[in-house]
XYZ file of C-alpha atoms in Angstrom:
596
model
C 14.312 24.569 4.247
C 17.655 22.821 3.707
C 19.211 24.922 6.456
C 16.488 23.726 8.830
C 17.343 20.125 7.927
C 21.008 20.764 8.694
C 20.016 22.291 12.035
C 17.921 19.222 12.863
C 20.796 16.916 11.975
C 23.097 18.801 14.317
C 20.502 18.626 17.096
C 20.289 14.872 16.615
C 24.085 14.547 16.723
C 24.170 16.543 19.949
C 21.604 14.176 21.484
C 23.686 11.215 20.329
C 26.740 12.660 22.081
C 24.758 13.150 25.303
C 23.738 9.500 25.307
C 27.076 8.210 23.996
C 25.667 6.416 20.966
C 27.619 6.119 17.730
C 24.652 6.047 15.367
C 20.904 6.514 15.329
C 18.452 4.818 12.982
C 14.955 6.136 12.218
C 12.906 3.601 10.239
C 9.789 4.490 8.270
C 7.487 2.882 10.802
C 5.265 3.387 13.815
C 4.363 1.023 16.694
C 2.140 -0.867 14.232
C 4.632 -1.096 11.334
C 2.180 0.825 9.154
C 2.876 1.788 5.542
C 1.392 5.271 5.886
C 2.432 6.946 9.110
C 0.582 9.342 11.404
C 2.476 12.653 11.659
C 3.944 11.738 15.059
C 6.097 9.020 13.510
C 7.197 10.803 10.345
C 10.604 11.410 11.882
C 12.561 10.241 8.869
C 10.867 12.893 6.736
C 11.338 15.558 9.445
C 15.072 14.799 9.614
C 15.759 14.492 5.879
C 12.979 16.109 3.809
C 12.523 12.830 1.914
C 8.771 12.211 1.569
C 8.728 8.735 0.001
C 6.786 6.058 1.847
C 9.754 3.664 2.099
C 13.161 4.534 3.489
C 15.521 4.079 6.439
C 17.400 7.058 7.893
C 20.763 6.592 9.627
C 22.951 9.286 11.154
C 26.458 9.148 12.611
C 28.741 11.985 13.731
C 29.989 12.492 10.166
C 27.296 10.921 7.943
C 23.553 10.992 7.305
C 21.773 8.939 4.681
C 18.442 7.503 3.552
C 18.297 3.995 2.121
C 15.499 3.597 -0.425
C 14.752 1.596 -3.573
C 14.491 2.436 -7.265
C 10.876 3.590 -7.068
C 12.079 6.667 -5.183
C 15.599 7.401 -6.444
C 14.689 10.331 -8.681
C 12.402 11.775 -6.020
C 15.019 11.324 -3.299
C 17.778 12.937 -5.354
C 15.616 16.043 -5.682
C 14.376 16.185 -2.100
C 17.733 15.421 -0.457
C 19.775 17.840 -2.576
C 21.639 20.310 -0.365
C 20.346 18.810 2.888
C 23.491 17.019 3.985
C 21.653 13.703 3.704
C 22.903 11.200 1.118
C 20.773 8.900 -1.021
C 21.778 5.276 -0.471
C 20.355 3.158 -3.273
C 19.037 -0.318 -2.470
C 17.734 -3.056 -4.738
C 14.166 -3.268 -3.361
C 11.942 -2.075 -0.547
C 12.594 -5.379 1.247
C 16.368 -4.980 1.064
C 18.379 -4.852 4.298
C 21.553 -3.407 2.786
C 21.573 -0.752 5.508
C 22.184 -3.574 8.017
C 25.334 -4.536 6.104
C 26.428 -0.891 6.108
C 25.962 -0.606 9.858
C 27.829 -3.846 10.498
C 30.769 -2.611 8.420
C 30.720 0.951 9.806
C 30.232 0.511 13.545
C 33.215 -0.651 15.577
C 32.890 -3.345 18.252
C 31.254 -1.868 21.335
C 29.734 1.075 19.528
C 25.990 1.507 20.066
C 23.147 2.036 17.598
C 20.151 3.869 19.048
C 16.731 3.077 17.616
C 13.329 3.454 19.236
C 12.255 -0.087 20.088
C 8.607 0.964 19.931
C 8.851 1.343 16.129
C 11.646 -1.131 15.321
C 10.289 -4.236 13.621
C 11.128 -7.434 15.493
C 12.492 -9.107 12.366
C 14.735 -6.094 11.674
C 15.995 -6.079 15.255
C 16.943 -9.729 14.915
C 18.861 -9.007 11.709
C 20.789 -6.239 13.448
C 21.579 -8.433 16.443
C 22.637 -11.305 14.196
C 25.274 -9.016 12.675
C 26.675 -8.252 16.097
C 25.304 -4.700 16.295
C 24.781 -3.416 19.835
C 21.318 -1.900 20.148
C 19.909 0.611 22.557
C 16.141 0.567 22.131
C 14.985 2.488 25.205
C 15.786 5.858 23.600
C 13.501 7.908 21.406
C 15.936 10.644 20.418
C 13.303 12.297 18.241
C 11.456 13.312 21.399
C 14.530 15.197 22.557
C 15.087 17.183 19.368
C 11.610 17.521 17.804
C 10.119 20.232 20.001
C 6.778 20.499 18.193
C 6.355 16.798 17.520
C 2.690 15.961 16.848
C 0.715 13.961 19.376
C -1.508 10.932 18.793
C -4.382 11.355 16.319
C -7.774 11.967 17.897
C -10.247 10.942 15.154
C -13.166 8.802 16.383
C -13.510 5.083 15.757
C -16.729 3.878 14.147
C -18.352 0.597 13.226
C -18.174 -0.954 9.758
C -21.727 -2.176 9.777
C -24.018 -4.359 7.749
C -24.723 -4.712 4.910
C -21.024 -4.276 4.083
C -19.678 -6.379 6.952
C -21.359 -9.739 6.446
C -19.518 -11.516 9.295
C -20.132 -10.366 12.826
C -17.386 -9.459 15.250
C -18.293 -12.484 17.363
C -18.050 -14.795 14.356
C -14.625 -13.472 13.384
C -13.366 -13.831 16.953
C -14.672 -17.417 17.034
C -12.736 -18.264 13.877
C -9.601 -16.660 15.304
C -9.928 -18.514 18.607
C -10.384 -21.825 16.794
C -7.094 -21.210 14.994
C -5.429 -20.178 18.273
C -6.611 -23.447 19.819
C -5.332 -25.424 16.847
C -1.906 -23.892 17.358
C -2.045 -24.327 21.140
C -2.208 -20.615 22.025
C -4.124 -19.163 24.956
C -3.373 -15.529 23.989
C -2.757 -13.655 20.745
C -1.354 -10.142 20.357
C -2.147 -8.083 17.240
C -0.586 -4.717 16.417
C -1.210 -4.348 12.676
C -4.029 -1.878 12.233
C -5.814 -3.455 9.276
C -5.947 -6.805 11.106
C -7.503 -5.086 14.119
C -10.001 -3.110 12.026
C -11.018 -6.289 10.190
C -11.355 -8.446 13.301
C -13.511 -6.026 15.289
C -15.522 -4.584 12.348
C -14.275 -1.103 13.188
C -12.867 1.707 11.073
C -11.211 5.071 11.682
C -9.136 7.792 10.048
C -5.893 7.952 12.011
C -3.734 7.092 9.006
C -3.852 8.852 5.652
C -5.663 6.902 2.918
C -6.454 3.817 5.037
C -9.676 3.715 7.148
C -7.945 2.409 10.264
C -7.132 3.604 13.783
C -4.241 3.260 16.214
C -4.736 0.273 18.494
C -3.255 -2.919 19.858
C -5.325 -5.995 20.667
C -4.846 -8.916 23.030
C -7.210 -11.811 22.399
C -7.752 -14.470 25.063
C -9.939 -17.577 25.100
C -13.002 -15.785 26.494
C -12.373 -12.073 26.118
C -10.381 -9.543 24.114
C -8.815 -6.233 25.046
C -8.645 -3.350 22.565
C -6.088 -0.692 23.477
C -7.192 2.663 22.041
C -6.508 6.259 23.051
C -9.069 7.782 25.401
C -12.117 9.403 23.824
C -11.860 7.695 20.431
C -14.564 5.098 21.133
C -17.827 6.618 22.336
C -19.712 4.885 25.190
C -22.395 3.380 22.971
C -19.862 1.642 20.751
C -17.869 0.561 23.807
C -21.056 -1.061 25.085
C -21.540 -2.986 21.839
C -17.962 -4.190 22.050
C -18.403 -5.238 25.680
C -21.437 -7.309 24.664
C -18.987 -9.362 22.580
C -16.523 -9.531 25.503
C -14.263 -6.947 23.889
C -13.102 -4.410 26.444
C -11.626 -1.017 25.611
C -8.432 -0.158 27.493
C -6.046 2.837 27.315
C -3.675 2.747 24.337
C -0.583 3.198 26.484
C -1.392 0.152 28.648
C -0.864 -2.480 25.933
C 2.677 -3.309 27.077
C 1.512 -3.648 30.698
C -1.204 -6.087 29.607
C 1.370 -8.213 27.808
C 3.609 -8.149 30.869
C 0.658 -9.370 32.965
C -0.026 -12.509 30.888
C -0.050 -15.350 33.448
C 2.951 -17.596 33.750
C 2.524 -20.824 31.790
C 0.354 -19.220 29.105
C 1.127 -19.521 25.398
C 1.141 -16.387 23.244
C 0.730 -16.406 19.459
C 2.474 -13.518 17.705
C 3.546 -12.664 14.184
C 7.266 -11.774 14.231
C 6.943 -9.774 11.015
C 4.045 -7.714 12.294
C 5.093 -6.607 15.761
C 7.859 -4.377 17.023
C 10.876 -5.254 19.105
C 9.414 -3.250 21.993
C 6.184 -5.252 21.922
C 8.121 -8.518 22.011
C 10.233 -7.314 24.928
C 7.103 -6.747 27.012
C 6.278 -10.479 26.983
C 7.458 -12.255 30.178
C 9.984 -15.058 29.830
C 7.569 -17.325 31.686
C 5.133 -17.153 28.747
C 5.665 -19.588 25.884
C 5.625 -17.963 22.448
C 4.417 -19.358 19.125
C 5.621 -17.366 16.125
C 3.327 -17.560 13.102
C 1.508 -15.254 10.709
C -1.562 -13.515 12.147
C -4.592 -15.713 11.333
C -6.542 -12.536 10.540
C -4.075 -11.734 7.752
C -5.277 -14.847 5.931
C -8.927 -14.318 6.858
C -9.231 -10.743 5.585
C -7.367 -11.521 2.340
C -10.024 -14.041 1.288
C -13.051 -11.905 0.503
C -16.403 -13.579 0.937
C -18.855 -13.821 -1.959
C -20.841 -11.062 -0.209
C -17.777 -8.793 -0.046
C -16.836 -9.556 -3.653
C -20.296 -8.466 -4.783
C -19.877 -5.150 -2.968
C -16.459 -4.663 -4.555
C -17.992 -5.243 -7.989
C -20.645 -2.611 -7.231
C -17.958 -0.253 -5.966
C -16.027 -0.698 -9.205
C -19.081 0.502 -11.102
C -19.200 3.701 -9.042
C -15.455 4.225 -9.342
C -15.597 3.568 -13.081
C -18.417 6.087 -13.491
C -16.344 8.684 -11.642
C -13.415 7.975 -13.950
C -15.616 8.382 -17.017
C -16.687 11.813 -15.781
C -13.102 12.753 -15.019
C -11.550 11.569 -18.289
C -14.293 13.148 -20.396
C -13.649 16.437 -18.571
C -9.898 16.026 -19.042
C -10.128 15.482 -22.786
C -12.497 18.427 -23.229
C -10.218 20.644 -21.156
C -7.062 19.679 -23.032
C -8.811 20.257 -26.357
C -9.843 23.806 -25.433
C -7.297 26.305 -26.815
C -8.685 29.044 -24.558
C -8.306 27.097 -21.333
C -6.222 28.184 -18.375
C -3.067 26.140 -17.768
C -3.766 22.710 -16.297
C -1.032 21.152 -14.149
C -0.442 17.729 -12.602
C -1.617 18.768 -9.156
C -4.945 19.986 -10.537
C -5.412 16.583 -12.194
C -5.473 14.941 -8.768
C -7.878 17.515 -7.366
C -10.377 17.125 -10.224
C -10.217 13.340 -9.949
C -10.899 13.563 -6.222
C -13.950 15.735 -6.876
C -15.297 13.222 -9.405
C -15.017 10.419 -6.846
C -16.601 12.513 -4.107
C -19.771 12.694 -6.171
C -20.178 8.903 -6.078
C -22.181 7.164 -3.318
C -20.150 5.454 -0.624
C -16.936 7.357 -1.276
C -14.900 8.039 1.871
C -11.390 9.117 0.839
C -8.577 8.466 -1.637
C -6.866 5.112 -1.060
C -3.450 6.722 -1.638
C -2.051 9.990 -2.922
C -2.821 10.335 -6.625
C 0.151 9.977 -8.951
C -0.282 12.245 -11.981
C 2.964 12.339 -13.934
C 3.368 14.019 -17.319
C 6.217 13.115 -19.645
C 9.387 12.440 -17.611
C 7.484 12.642 -14.309
C 5.580 9.527 -15.324
C 8.857 7.626 -15.052
C 9.054 8.446 -11.327
C 7.155 5.458 -9.995
C 5.787 7.084 -6.823
C 5.746 10.658 -8.061
C 3.743 13.225 -6.123
C 2.930 16.464 -7.938
C 3.620 19.457 -5.690
C 0.778 21.893 -5.058
C 2.981 24.669 -6.381
C 5.153 24.294 -9.460
C 3.977 20.972 -10.847
C 4.312 20.337 -14.578
C 1.758 21.934 -16.899
C -0.094 19.522 -19.199
C 0.623 20.972 -22.615
C 2.405 20.008 -25.802
C 2.950 16.347 -26.683
C 3.503 13.379 -24.400
C 1.996 10.746 -22.153
C 0.155 11.438 -18.907
C 0.184 8.644 -16.313
C -2.545 8.725 -13.643
C -2.491 6.214 -10.770
C -5.296 6.731 -8.266
C -7.785 4.974 -6.049
C -10.648 5.382 -3.650
C -11.841 4.093 -0.315
C -15.556 3.301 -0.440
C -17.675 1.692 2.258
C -18.093 -1.203 -0.160
C -14.491 -1.668 -1.209
C -11.090 -0.238 -2.068
C -9.989 0.686 -5.604
C -6.598 1.210 -7.273
C -6.226 1.902 -11.003
C -3.619 3.267 -13.387
C -4.292 4.584 -16.862
C -2.113 6.423 -19.375
C -3.546 8.908 -21.874
C -1.980 10.683 -24.841
C -1.615 14.457 -24.838
C -1.157 16.024 -28.257
C 0.765 13.855 -30.700
C 2.578 10.761 -29.421
C 5.379 8.835 -31.088
C 5.651 5.302 -32.366
C 8.027 4.618 -29.461
C 5.305 5.690 -27.047
C 2.852 3.314 -28.710
C 5.324 0.434 -28.730
C 6.011 0.746 -25.003
C 2.311 1.166 -24.195
C 1.397 -1.919 -26.206
C 4.125 -4.006 -24.564
C 2.815 -3.029 -21.122
C -0.714 -3.866 -22.268
C 0.474 -7.287 -23.468
C 2.114 -7.871 -20.089
C -1.048 -6.904 -18.207
C -3.214 -9.107 -20.439
C -0.838 -12.065 -20.068
C -1.413 -12.104 -16.323
C -5.125 -11.329 -16.683
C -5.773 -14.560 -18.582
C -3.493 -16.790 -16.478
C -4.839 -20.000 -14.985
C -2.888 -21.450 -12.074
C -3.106 -24.110 -9.351
C -4.791 -23.108 -6.134
C -2.083 -22.603 -3.549
C 0.612 -21.577 -6.016
C 2.998 -19.128 -4.376
C 1.998 -15.682 -5.626
C 5.544 -14.467 -6.428
C 5.814 -17.278 -8.986
C 3.163 -15.560 -11.129
C 5.304 -12.467 -11.592
C 7.222 -13.859 -14.579
C 3.974 -14.317 -16.527
C 3.535 -10.546 -16.733
C 7.217 -9.811 -17.315
C 7.681 -12.309 -20.146
C 6.400 -10.012 -22.958
C 8.678 -7.243 -21.662
C 11.684 -9.508 -21.174
C 11.273 -10.683 -24.766
C 11.799 -7.057 -25.800
C 14.774 -6.604 -23.456
C 12.754 -4.522 -20.969
C 12.050 -4.862 -17.238
C 10.543 -2.737 -14.469
C 11.631 -2.059 -10.914
C 8.559 -2.848 -8.830
C 6.314 -5.800 -8.142
C 3.552 -6.699 -10.563
C 0.835 -6.967 -7.935
C -0.107 -6.399 -4.294
C -3.097 -7.514 -2.267
C -5.946 -5.038 -1.752
C -8.258 -4.814 1.260
C -12.031 -4.535 1.569
C -12.485 -0.922 2.691
C -9.087 -1.391 4.295
C -5.459 -0.922 3.285
C -4.832 -0.533 -0.429
C -1.694 -2.638 0.105
C -2.292 -5.811 2.090
C -0.850 -9.306 2.319
C -0.197 -12.094 2.407
C -0.098 -12.446 -1.384
C 2.392 -10.433 -3.432
C 3.178 -10.882 -7.127
C 6.751 -9.657 -6.949
C 10.249 -11.025 -7.582
C 11.450 -9.481 -4.306
C 8.934 -11.482 -2.240
C 10.158 -14.932 -1.158
C 7.743 -17.675 -2.295
C 6.918 -18.754 1.255
C 3.892 -20.897 2.189
C 1.868 -17.925 3.448
C 2.047 -16.269 -0.019
C -0.202 -18.934 -1.565
C -3.000 -17.800 -3.865
C -6.449 -18.692 -2.546
C -10.014 -17.999 -3.758
C -11.374 -14.563 -2.889
C -8.071 -12.697 -2.871
C -8.002 -9.336 -4.655
C -4.674 -8.348 -6.198
C -3.414 -5.584 -8.448
C -2.076 -6.352 -11.933
C 0.232 -3.462 -12.851
C 3.290 -4.000 -15.050
C 5.059 -0.964 -16.455
C 7.883 0.558 -18.479
C 9.821 3.553 -17.169
C 12.300 5.505 -19.254
C 13.976 8.060 -16.955
C 13.832 11.580 -18.326
C 11.337 10.531 -21.014
C 8.101 8.831 -19.980
C 6.486 6.206 -17.791
C 3.710 3.749 -18.637
C 1.759 1.566 -16.223
C -1.608 -0.098 -16.796
C -3.301 -1.395 -13.663
C -6.460 -3.348 -12.965
C -7.560 -5.149 -9.833
C -8.315 -8.851 -10.215
C -10.135 -11.406 -8.057
C -9.122 -15.060 -7.616
C -12.061 -17.225 -8.717
C -12.411 -20.982 -9.427
C -11.383 -22.032 -12.935
C -11.281 -25.818 -13.201
C -10.823 -29.089 -11.342
C -8.785 -31.955 -12.727
C -6.788 -34.941 -11.565
C -4.009 -32.392 -10.956
C -6.073 -30.453 -8.475
C -8.064 -27.216 -8.262
C -7.188 -24.326 -10.534
C -7.931 -20.619 -10.214
C -8.131 -17.736 -12.657
C -8.483 -13.968 -12.424
C -11.736 -12.071 -12.759
C -10.938 -8.476 -13.751
C -12.776 -6.127 -11.402
C -11.676 -2.672 -12.559
C -14.001 -0.946 -15.026
C -12.380 1.806 -17.062
C -11.376 2.001 -20.741
C -7.753 1.477 -21.727
C -6.854 4.208 -24.206
C -6.539 2.507 -27.593
C -5.100 5.671 -29.141
C -1.836 4.525 -27.539
C -2.000 1.003 -28.982
C 0.093 -0.311 -31.858
C -2.311 -2.994 -33.035
C 0.338 -4.635 -35.212
C 2.029 -5.856 -32.012
C -1.092 -7.592 -30.704
C -2.090 -11.180 -31.379
C -5.643 -11.955 -32.397
C -6.501 -13.333 -28.955
C -5.119 -10.168 -27.320
C -7.280 -7.950 -29.537
C -10.238 -10.123 -28.606
C -9.480 -9.795 -24.864
C -9.279 -6.014 -25.138
C -12.494 -5.772 -27.141
C -14.304 -8.086 -24.710
C -13.037 -6.061 -21.754
C -14.245 -2.822 -23.318
C -17.626 -4.359 -24.099
C -17.962 -5.317 -20.428
C -16.897 -1.845 -19.278
C -19.423 -0.213 -21.601
C -22.247 -2.537 -20.560
C -21.579 -2.149 -16.803
C -21.018 1.610 -16.746
C -23.506 2.888 -19.333
C -26.481 3.025 -16.902
C -24.443 5.150 -14.470
C -23.199 7.974 -16.691
C -24.803 10.480 -19.002
C -24.015 13.375 -21.287
C -20.339 13.969 -22.035
C -19.254 11.105 -19.773
C -21.479 8.658 -21.658
C -20.248 9.881 -25.017
C -16.668 9.508 -23.835
C -17.362 5.980 -22.556
C -18.857 4.858 -25.853
C -16.032 6.390 -27.876
C -13.242 4.931 -25.729
C -14.762 1.433 -25.684
C -15.111 1.088 -29.449
C -13.727 -2.223 -30.658
C -10.390 -2.411 -32.442
């Protein structure tokens, strides 16, 4: 395998020589700047063997490297070993340290090739600001990747009532009102979750997220949806046309932008379109740069949607009860066959598949035993993953896509005997998670400012963790969505404000490389808390329903109010889930929700 990587690197260097470019950059992106990429745009992985979801690949005649952050360092060191590709460590997923490297490495006049169709506009501007000469009309991967996959062909379908409580026409009316307020006659959208939300459509073009490849151009009276041929059947196309939404070929999106009449005003989000998309806009068209209005709209779940998410959490929690009861019985059986990390994910998937409304996982399950739990985005290989035996902690981070909502949960369970150090770290993470769970904050507070609330109990113990505390979660959409982000690496900009209806993860952790990892994660909903002369305040409603394993808790480290929160949470979990489980799962639920 490593020899094949070296061969691919040499092929890329040969293509660079043919086109007289000094370097080539392959970002982890597609024409929609998606988090999870269709196979066609997984060029960084094809060239390096690094499978993490975040990373930037750069190659020169005598160097190849992948820039990625601390969540992936251990994984990258393993996957890149012997490939000829170096790991370049960066401080966070939002870091642009590779831009600094390019500016220092490339000589004046030397050219960096990068496919403009997948290069984010904001990244392109950073590169240009550093004086880097770009060539964006080349897709060198097409020259060297002989069996490169084509576009996905899965059909598009409607996300119908009762789950979608706002019609397509109503959502378009809201969007057009905001376009008018900003003075825009046209609006281009390339982000797939925005498009799926706006048109009440879903698909399966991208792993884990129920979305489909498309661009959209919205005008005052009509909208054009650019989708590959054959993905929207005639009946659905007719329903769209009834709302003045017209299906056009996927590859004609750039031509439609180029045809916008002179004197028009186009609204676009510079962080959510590519450089190539921006280049297609004529100079005669005025441009307003602002966040996509749909990004705000879909983040604020309606009361109807919130009710469906609550019901979905019951089904997901019941599946988890069945899974964890099976897991404990299996681990307690001395005659059992070996159970490894990969099998954990498969059994959990089967438990979810038995629940009504389940569609797919919302991301690849992370099941990390002992030291593997310290690898934040660990993926257990199908062959050769760690066997669950002996003593230690098992971290399981998983989620599901249901027609009524998206779930994301992390729990840690003890295997065999665990140490006092294990319990101390687990309890500190629990204290951090509870601290944020009970927070009350002004409506409109910038979400990154809440991050320190969760970190404070860990900081007091001289501990920190290398990822954000929380990300937005969609409604049967992307498991990671904006605009809110509870993270120190996210600038506290106006669009990050916390508003009612937002669903966010709450997931602090402790990671001790080579030893263990602990993360406890619930999803929480912004709900009204209080009004005063100082304004409107919000609080979090915890949505996730699954016991937190008290066998890992050192109760001496908990305050009385923290014990009360945990007992109240477990009472709620027991009350909500009891009607939906039976037998061993019910017995497990009652045992694991006993009060401290």
